[in-house]
XYZ file of C-alpha atoms in Angstrom:
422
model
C 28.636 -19.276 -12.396
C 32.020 -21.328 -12.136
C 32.557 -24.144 -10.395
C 32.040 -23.776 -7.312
C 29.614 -20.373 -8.218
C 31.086 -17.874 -6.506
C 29.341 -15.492 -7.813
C 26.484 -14.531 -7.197
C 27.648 -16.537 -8.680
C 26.092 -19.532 -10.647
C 25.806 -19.053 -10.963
C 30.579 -21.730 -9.363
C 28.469 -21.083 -10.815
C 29.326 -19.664 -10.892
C 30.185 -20.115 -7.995
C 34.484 -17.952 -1.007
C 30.713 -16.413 -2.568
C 30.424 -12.675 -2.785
C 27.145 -10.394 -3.575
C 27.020 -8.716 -6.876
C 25.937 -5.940 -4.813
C 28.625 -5.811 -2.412
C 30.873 -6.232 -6.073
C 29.561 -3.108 -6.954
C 29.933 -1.053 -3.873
C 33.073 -2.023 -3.681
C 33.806 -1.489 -7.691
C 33.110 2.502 -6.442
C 35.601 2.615 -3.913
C 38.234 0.816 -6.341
C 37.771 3.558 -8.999
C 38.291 5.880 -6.368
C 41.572 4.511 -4.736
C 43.446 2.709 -6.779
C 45.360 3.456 -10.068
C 44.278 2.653 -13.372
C 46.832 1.059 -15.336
C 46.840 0.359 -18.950
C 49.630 -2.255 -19.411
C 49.678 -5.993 -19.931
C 50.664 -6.041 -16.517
C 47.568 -4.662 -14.850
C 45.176 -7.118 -17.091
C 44.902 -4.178 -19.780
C 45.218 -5.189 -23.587
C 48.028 -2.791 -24.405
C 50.810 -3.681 -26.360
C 51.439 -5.760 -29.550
C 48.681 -7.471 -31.660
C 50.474 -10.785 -31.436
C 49.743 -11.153 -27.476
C 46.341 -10.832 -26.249
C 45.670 -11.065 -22.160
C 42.887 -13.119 -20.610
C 41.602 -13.107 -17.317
C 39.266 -15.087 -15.411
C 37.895 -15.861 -11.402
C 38.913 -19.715 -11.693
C 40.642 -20.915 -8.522
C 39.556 -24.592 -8.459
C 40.374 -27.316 -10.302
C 39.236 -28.542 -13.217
C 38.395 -25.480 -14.606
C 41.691 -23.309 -13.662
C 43.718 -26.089 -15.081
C 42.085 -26.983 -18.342
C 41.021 -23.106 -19.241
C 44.768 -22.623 -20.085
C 45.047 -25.798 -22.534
C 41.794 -25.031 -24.170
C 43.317 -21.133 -24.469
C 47.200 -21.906 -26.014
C 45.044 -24.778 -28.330
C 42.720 -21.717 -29.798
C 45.595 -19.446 -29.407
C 47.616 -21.436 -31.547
C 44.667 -21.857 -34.193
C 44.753 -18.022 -34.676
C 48.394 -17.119 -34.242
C 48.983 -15.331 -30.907
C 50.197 -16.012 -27.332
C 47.176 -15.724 -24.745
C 48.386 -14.111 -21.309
C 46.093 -15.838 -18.822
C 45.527 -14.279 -15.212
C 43.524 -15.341 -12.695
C 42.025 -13.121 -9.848
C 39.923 -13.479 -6.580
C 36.088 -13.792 -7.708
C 35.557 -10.695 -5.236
C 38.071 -9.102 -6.644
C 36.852 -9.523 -10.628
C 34.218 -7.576 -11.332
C 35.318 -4.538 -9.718
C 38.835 -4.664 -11.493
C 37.051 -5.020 -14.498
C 34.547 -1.879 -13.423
C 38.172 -0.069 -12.857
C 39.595 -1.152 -16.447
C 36.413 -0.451 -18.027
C 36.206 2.914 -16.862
C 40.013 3.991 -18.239
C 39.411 1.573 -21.526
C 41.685 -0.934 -20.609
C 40.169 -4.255 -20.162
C 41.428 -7.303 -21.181
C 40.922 -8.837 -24.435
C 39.013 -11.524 -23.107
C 37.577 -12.051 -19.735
C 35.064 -14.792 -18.879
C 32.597 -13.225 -16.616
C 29.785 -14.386 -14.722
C 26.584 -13.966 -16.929
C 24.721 -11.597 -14.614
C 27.653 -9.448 -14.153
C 27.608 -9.138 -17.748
C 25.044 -6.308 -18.692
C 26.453 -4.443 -15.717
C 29.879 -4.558 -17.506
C 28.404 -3.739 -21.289
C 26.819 -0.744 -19.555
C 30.114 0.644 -19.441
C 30.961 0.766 -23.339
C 33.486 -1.204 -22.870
C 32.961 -4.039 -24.657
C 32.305 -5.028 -28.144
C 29.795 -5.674 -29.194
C 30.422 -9.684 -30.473
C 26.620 -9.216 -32.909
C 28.469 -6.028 -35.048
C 31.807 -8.597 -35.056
C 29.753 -11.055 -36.630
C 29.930 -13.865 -34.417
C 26.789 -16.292 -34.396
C 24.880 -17.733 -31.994
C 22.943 -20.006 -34.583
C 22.336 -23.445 -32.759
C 22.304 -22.206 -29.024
C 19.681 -22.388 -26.121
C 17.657 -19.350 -27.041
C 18.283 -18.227 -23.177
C 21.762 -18.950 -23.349
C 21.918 -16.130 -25.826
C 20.056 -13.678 -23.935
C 22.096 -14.100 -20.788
C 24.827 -12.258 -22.810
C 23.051 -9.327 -24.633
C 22.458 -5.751 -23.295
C 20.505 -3.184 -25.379
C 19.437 -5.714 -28.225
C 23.236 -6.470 -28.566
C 25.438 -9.742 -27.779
C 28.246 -8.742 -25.601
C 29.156 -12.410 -24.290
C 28.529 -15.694 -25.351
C 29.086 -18.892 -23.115
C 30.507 -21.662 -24.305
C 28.654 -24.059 -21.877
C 26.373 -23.388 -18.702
C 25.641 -24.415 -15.627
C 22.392 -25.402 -13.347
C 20.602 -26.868 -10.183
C 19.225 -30.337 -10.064
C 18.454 -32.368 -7.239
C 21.026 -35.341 -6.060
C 19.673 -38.183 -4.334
C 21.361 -40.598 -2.149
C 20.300 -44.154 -3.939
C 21.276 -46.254 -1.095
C 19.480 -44.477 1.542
C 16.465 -44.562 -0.976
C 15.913 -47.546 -1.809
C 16.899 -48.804 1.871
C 13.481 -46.276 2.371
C 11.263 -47.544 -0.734
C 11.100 -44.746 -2.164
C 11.494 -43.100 -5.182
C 13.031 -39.364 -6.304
C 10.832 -36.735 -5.211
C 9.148 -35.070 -8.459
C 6.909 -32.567 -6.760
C 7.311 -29.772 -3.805
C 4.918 -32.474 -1.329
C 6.924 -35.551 -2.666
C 10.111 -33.520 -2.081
C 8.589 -32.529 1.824
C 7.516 -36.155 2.351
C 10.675 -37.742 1.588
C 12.588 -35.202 3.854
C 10.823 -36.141 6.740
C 10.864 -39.242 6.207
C 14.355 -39.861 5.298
C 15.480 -37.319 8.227
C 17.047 -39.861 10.774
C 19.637 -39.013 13.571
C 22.674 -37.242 12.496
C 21.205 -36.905 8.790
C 18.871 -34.883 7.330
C 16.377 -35.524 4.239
C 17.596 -32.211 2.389
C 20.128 -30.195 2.424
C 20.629 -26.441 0.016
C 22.573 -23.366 0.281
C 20.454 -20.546 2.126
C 23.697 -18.380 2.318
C 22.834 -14.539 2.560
C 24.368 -13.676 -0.985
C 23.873 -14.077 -4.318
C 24.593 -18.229 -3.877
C 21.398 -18.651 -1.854
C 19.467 -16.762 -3.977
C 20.691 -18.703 -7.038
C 19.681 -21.829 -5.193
C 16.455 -20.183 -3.933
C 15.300 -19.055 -7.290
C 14.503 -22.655 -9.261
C 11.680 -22.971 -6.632
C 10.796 -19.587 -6.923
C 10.337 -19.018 -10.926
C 9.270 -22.257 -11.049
C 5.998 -21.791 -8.382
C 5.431 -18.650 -11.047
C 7.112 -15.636 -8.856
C 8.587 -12.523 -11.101
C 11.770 -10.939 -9.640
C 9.740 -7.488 -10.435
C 7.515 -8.349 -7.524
C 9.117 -10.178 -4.898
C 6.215 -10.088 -2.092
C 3.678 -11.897 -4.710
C 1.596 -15.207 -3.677
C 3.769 -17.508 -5.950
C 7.214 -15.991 -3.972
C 5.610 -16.277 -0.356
C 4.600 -19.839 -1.831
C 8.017 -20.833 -2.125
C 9.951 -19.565 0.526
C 7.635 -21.101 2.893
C 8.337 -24.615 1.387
C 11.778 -23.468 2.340
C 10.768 -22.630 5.763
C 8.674 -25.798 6.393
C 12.019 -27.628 5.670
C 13.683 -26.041 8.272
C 11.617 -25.693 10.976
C 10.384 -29.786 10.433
C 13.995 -30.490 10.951
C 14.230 -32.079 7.374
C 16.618 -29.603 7.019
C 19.354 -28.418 8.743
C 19.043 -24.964 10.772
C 23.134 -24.446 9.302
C 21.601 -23.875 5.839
C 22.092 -20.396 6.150
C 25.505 -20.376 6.677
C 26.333 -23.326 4.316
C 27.779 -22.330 0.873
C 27.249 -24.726 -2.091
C 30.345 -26.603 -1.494
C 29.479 -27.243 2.192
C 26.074 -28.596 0.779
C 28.275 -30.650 -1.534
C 30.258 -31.875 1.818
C 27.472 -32.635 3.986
C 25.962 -34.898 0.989
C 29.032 -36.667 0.708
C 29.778 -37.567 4.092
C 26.459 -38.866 4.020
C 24.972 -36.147 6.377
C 21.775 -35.645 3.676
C 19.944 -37.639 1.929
C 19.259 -35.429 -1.120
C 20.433 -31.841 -1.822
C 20.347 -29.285 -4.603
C 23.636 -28.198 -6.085
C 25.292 -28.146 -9.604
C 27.189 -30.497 -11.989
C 30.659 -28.429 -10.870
C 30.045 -31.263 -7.518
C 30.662 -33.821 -9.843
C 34.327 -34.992 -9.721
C 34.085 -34.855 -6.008
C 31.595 -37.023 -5.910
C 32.265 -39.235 -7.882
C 35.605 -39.685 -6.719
C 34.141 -41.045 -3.147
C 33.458 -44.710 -3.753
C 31.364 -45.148 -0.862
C 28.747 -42.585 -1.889
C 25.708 -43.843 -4.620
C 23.919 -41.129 -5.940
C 21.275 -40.653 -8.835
C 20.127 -36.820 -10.306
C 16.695 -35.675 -11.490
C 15.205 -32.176 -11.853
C 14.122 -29.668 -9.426
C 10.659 -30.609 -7.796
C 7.893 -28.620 -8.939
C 4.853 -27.334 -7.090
C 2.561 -29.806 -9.642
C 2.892 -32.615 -11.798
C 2.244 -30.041 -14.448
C 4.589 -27.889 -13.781
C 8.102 -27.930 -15.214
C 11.038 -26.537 -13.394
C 12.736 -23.180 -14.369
C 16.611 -22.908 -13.489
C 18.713 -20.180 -13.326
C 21.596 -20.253 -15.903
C 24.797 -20.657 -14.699
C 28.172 -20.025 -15.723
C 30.038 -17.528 -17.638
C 30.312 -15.498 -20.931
C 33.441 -14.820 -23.040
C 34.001 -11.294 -23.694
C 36.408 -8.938 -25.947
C 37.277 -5.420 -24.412
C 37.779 -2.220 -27.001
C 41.527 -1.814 -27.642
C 42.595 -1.282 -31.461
C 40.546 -3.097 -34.592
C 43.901 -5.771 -34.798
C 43.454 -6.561 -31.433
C 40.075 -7.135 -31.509
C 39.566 -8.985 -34.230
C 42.323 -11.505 -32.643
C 40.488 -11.345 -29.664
C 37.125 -12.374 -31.923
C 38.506 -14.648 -33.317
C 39.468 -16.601 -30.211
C 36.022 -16.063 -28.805
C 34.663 -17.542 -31.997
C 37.451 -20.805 -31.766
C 36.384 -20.853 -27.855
C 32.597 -21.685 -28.777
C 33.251 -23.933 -31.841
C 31.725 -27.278 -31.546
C 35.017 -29.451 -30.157
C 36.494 -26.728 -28.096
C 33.153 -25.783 -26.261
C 32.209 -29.693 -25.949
C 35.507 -30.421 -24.442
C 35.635 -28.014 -21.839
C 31.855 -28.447 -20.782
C 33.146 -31.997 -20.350
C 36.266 -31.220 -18.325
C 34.359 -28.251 -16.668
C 31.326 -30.014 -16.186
C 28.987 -27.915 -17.719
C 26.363 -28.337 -20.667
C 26.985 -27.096 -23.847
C 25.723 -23.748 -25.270
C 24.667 -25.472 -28.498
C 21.620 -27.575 -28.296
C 22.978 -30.562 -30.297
C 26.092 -30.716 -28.120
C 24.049 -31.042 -25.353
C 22.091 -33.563 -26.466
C 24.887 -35.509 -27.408
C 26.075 -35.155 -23.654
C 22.998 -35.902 -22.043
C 22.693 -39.348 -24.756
C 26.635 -39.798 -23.561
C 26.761 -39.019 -19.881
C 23.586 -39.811 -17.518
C 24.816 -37.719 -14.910
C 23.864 -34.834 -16.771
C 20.702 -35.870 -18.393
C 18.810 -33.846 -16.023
C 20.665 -30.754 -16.347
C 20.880 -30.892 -19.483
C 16.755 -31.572 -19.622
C 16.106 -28.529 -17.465
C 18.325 -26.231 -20.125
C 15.433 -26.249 -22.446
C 13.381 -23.809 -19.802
C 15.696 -21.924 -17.948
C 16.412 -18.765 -17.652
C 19.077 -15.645 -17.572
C 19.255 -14.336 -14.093
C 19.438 -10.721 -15.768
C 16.302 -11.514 -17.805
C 13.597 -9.111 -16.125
C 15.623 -6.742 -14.538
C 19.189 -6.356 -16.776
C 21.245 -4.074 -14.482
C 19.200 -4.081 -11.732
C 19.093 -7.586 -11.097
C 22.078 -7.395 -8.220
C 20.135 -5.269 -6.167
C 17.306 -7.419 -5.765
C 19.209 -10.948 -5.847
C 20.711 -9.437 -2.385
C 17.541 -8.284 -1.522
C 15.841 -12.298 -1.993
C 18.819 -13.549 -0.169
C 17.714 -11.504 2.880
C 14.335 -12.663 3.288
C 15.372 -16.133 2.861
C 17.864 -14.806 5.618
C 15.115 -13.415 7.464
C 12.475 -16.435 7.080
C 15.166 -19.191 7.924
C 17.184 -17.612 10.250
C 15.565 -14.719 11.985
C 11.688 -16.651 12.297
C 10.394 -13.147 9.919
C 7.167 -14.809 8.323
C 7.933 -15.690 4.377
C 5.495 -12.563 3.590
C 7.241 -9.978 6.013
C 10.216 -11.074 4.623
C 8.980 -10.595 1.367
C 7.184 -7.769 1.799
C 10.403 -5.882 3.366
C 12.634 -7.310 -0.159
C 10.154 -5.437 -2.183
C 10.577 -2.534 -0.181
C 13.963 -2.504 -0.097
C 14.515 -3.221 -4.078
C 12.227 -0.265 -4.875
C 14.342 2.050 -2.652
């Protein structure tokens, strides 16, 4: 996910927010109407070995305006000139689709991590394991969020999550302390819920952003994206639903994206919301605002939470064997120890490798707690590879459906299932 996960994603992380499924419709129609284009011009890696071309979905600071840095620096390191572009998110994936499909992607791209085994399905990558690349020293899940068919195809140099911010002022004016569990988390929204502000505040957008939001509390209660109408799934979208319809939440969830979540915290409009360490410099550039972050709430004290990954991969398209082992080479100077710790710092993301991040978390309590819920979280692509955009949009519906339209959490459900078996 980026940033701001506009995505599906970060899940920007990625992080306005598109569906991977609309992405993919709309990939078809590209293939079918425009052009394909093989030149550095169009994003395609033809031309010398001494110029490679990069592209990315970056259109918010800090990322679009350190990526470049962090690029000439590794450039530099292996002797060639990077060509950075930067596209519309909606616009990324199905460029890439188009590229892919007449062999001329870029040499790198950094694409969202569920996008990614859609995108190795074409044969269009490399294939970063056969290049010898290692992923010795990163989150286990980290490295699955990037392989397709038993092979690596992208590899992130730091991630993104969800954690819950917290308004300190409001709660200790209150007595109370950060919710830990899914009753805690209930009885603090109601109680904290008072005139214009609300106790909680998350993205219930119908795309792949509210189902990135939605799915910490729905692993996390035990729910399987195989089997979306299950107990544990109906379990949590009713906690969702009992938000809303208490008025500890606002009805607008459902049209609010991440950042508008991030907005409505700030201006002091929530008392606590869910969102991702991307919010950061925002925040913490409004003086007025006092905020603490801890980990999702979980159904029971025994219970730990389970966070989608966020962020984005770094990937090397076929072209000729100089090319790509420039373009390797890069990849492997892009998730070295310094580089990869200094743009998860300007990024605000967590490291891929575990000692990094525990450096960061030791360095930096803001992102102790994402950094803590790293340890269990999990690929978005992990039980259903490909198929995974097709039911995301599917989730996002019924939480559509059971905020929005007053469907029952196991209608809802029960229509998703139907839908992503179709």
């Amino acid at each position: 996910m980026s940033r701001t996960v506009r995505l599906p994603r970060t899940s920007r992380a990625s992080a306005g927010p598109g569906t991977l499924a609309a992405l993919t419709a709309a990939a078809a129609l590209v293939l079918t109407a425009c052009g394909t284009g093989t030149g550095t011009g169009s994003g395609g890696s033809g031309g010398g070995s001494d110029t490679l071309t990069e592209i990315d979905y970056y259109d918010a600071a800090p990322q679009n305006t350190q990526l470049p840095a962090i690029l000439d620096e590794c450039g530099k390191q292996v002797g060639v000139t990077i060509k950075h572009q930067q596209v519309p998110r909606a616009q990324f994936l199905p460029r890439l689709l188009q590229q892919a499909s007449a062999r001329s992607l870029p040499d790198l791209a950094l694409v969202d991590n569920p996008d990614l085994q859609q995108l190795a399905a074409t044969g269009g990558l490399v294939s970063l394991s056969k290049a010898g690349l290692s992923t010795a020293g990163l989150y286990p899940s980290i490295v699955q969020a990037g392989q397709y068919q038993g092979q690596t195809y992208g590899i992130a140099p730091g991630v993104n999550g969800l954690a819950l911010y917290y308004n300190t002022d409001v709660f200790k004016a209150a007595g109370l302390t950060p919710p830990k569990t899914w009753d805690e988390l209930t009885s603090d929204a109601r109680k904290l819920t008072h005139g214009s502000r609300y106790g909680v505040a998350f993205s219930a957008v119908g795309t792949e952003e509210g189902a990135f939001q939605f799915e910490p509390f729905f692993w996390t209660a035990g729910a399987d994206l195989k089997k979306l109408d299950s107990p544990q799934a109906e379990q949590a979208l009713t906690l969702w639903q009992k938000l809303v319809s208490a008025g500890s939440a606002s009805k607008s969830v459902v049209t609010w994206t991440q950042a508008d979540v991030n907005d409505q915290f700030g201006a002091g409009n929530a008392a606590m919301m869910v969102n991702g360490p991307w919010q950061l410099p925002t925040l913490d550039a409004n003086k007025k605002l006092h905020f603490g972050i801890v980990p999702i709430p979980v159904p029971n004290a025994a219970a730990k939470p389970v966070t989608p990954l966020g962020g984005e991969t770094w990937t090397v398209g076929h072209s000729n064997a100089a090319r790509e082992a420039k373009a390797v080479k890069v990849v492997k100077c892009l998730l070295g120890h310094d580089e990869s710790a200094k743009w998860s710092k300007d990024a605000g993301y967590i490291p891929s490798n575990q000692q990094a991040a525990a450096q960061l978390a030791q360095s930096d309590p803001q992102m102790a707690a994402f950094v803590q819920e790293i340890g269990t979280a999990k690929a978005r692509t992990t039980e259903l590879g490909t198929g995974y955009p097709k039911v995301s949009q599917a989730l996002a519906d019924a939480i559509q459906a059971a905020l929005a339209g007053g469907t029952s959490p196991a209608s809802a459900l029960s229509q998703a299932q139907r839908t992503a078996q179709n």
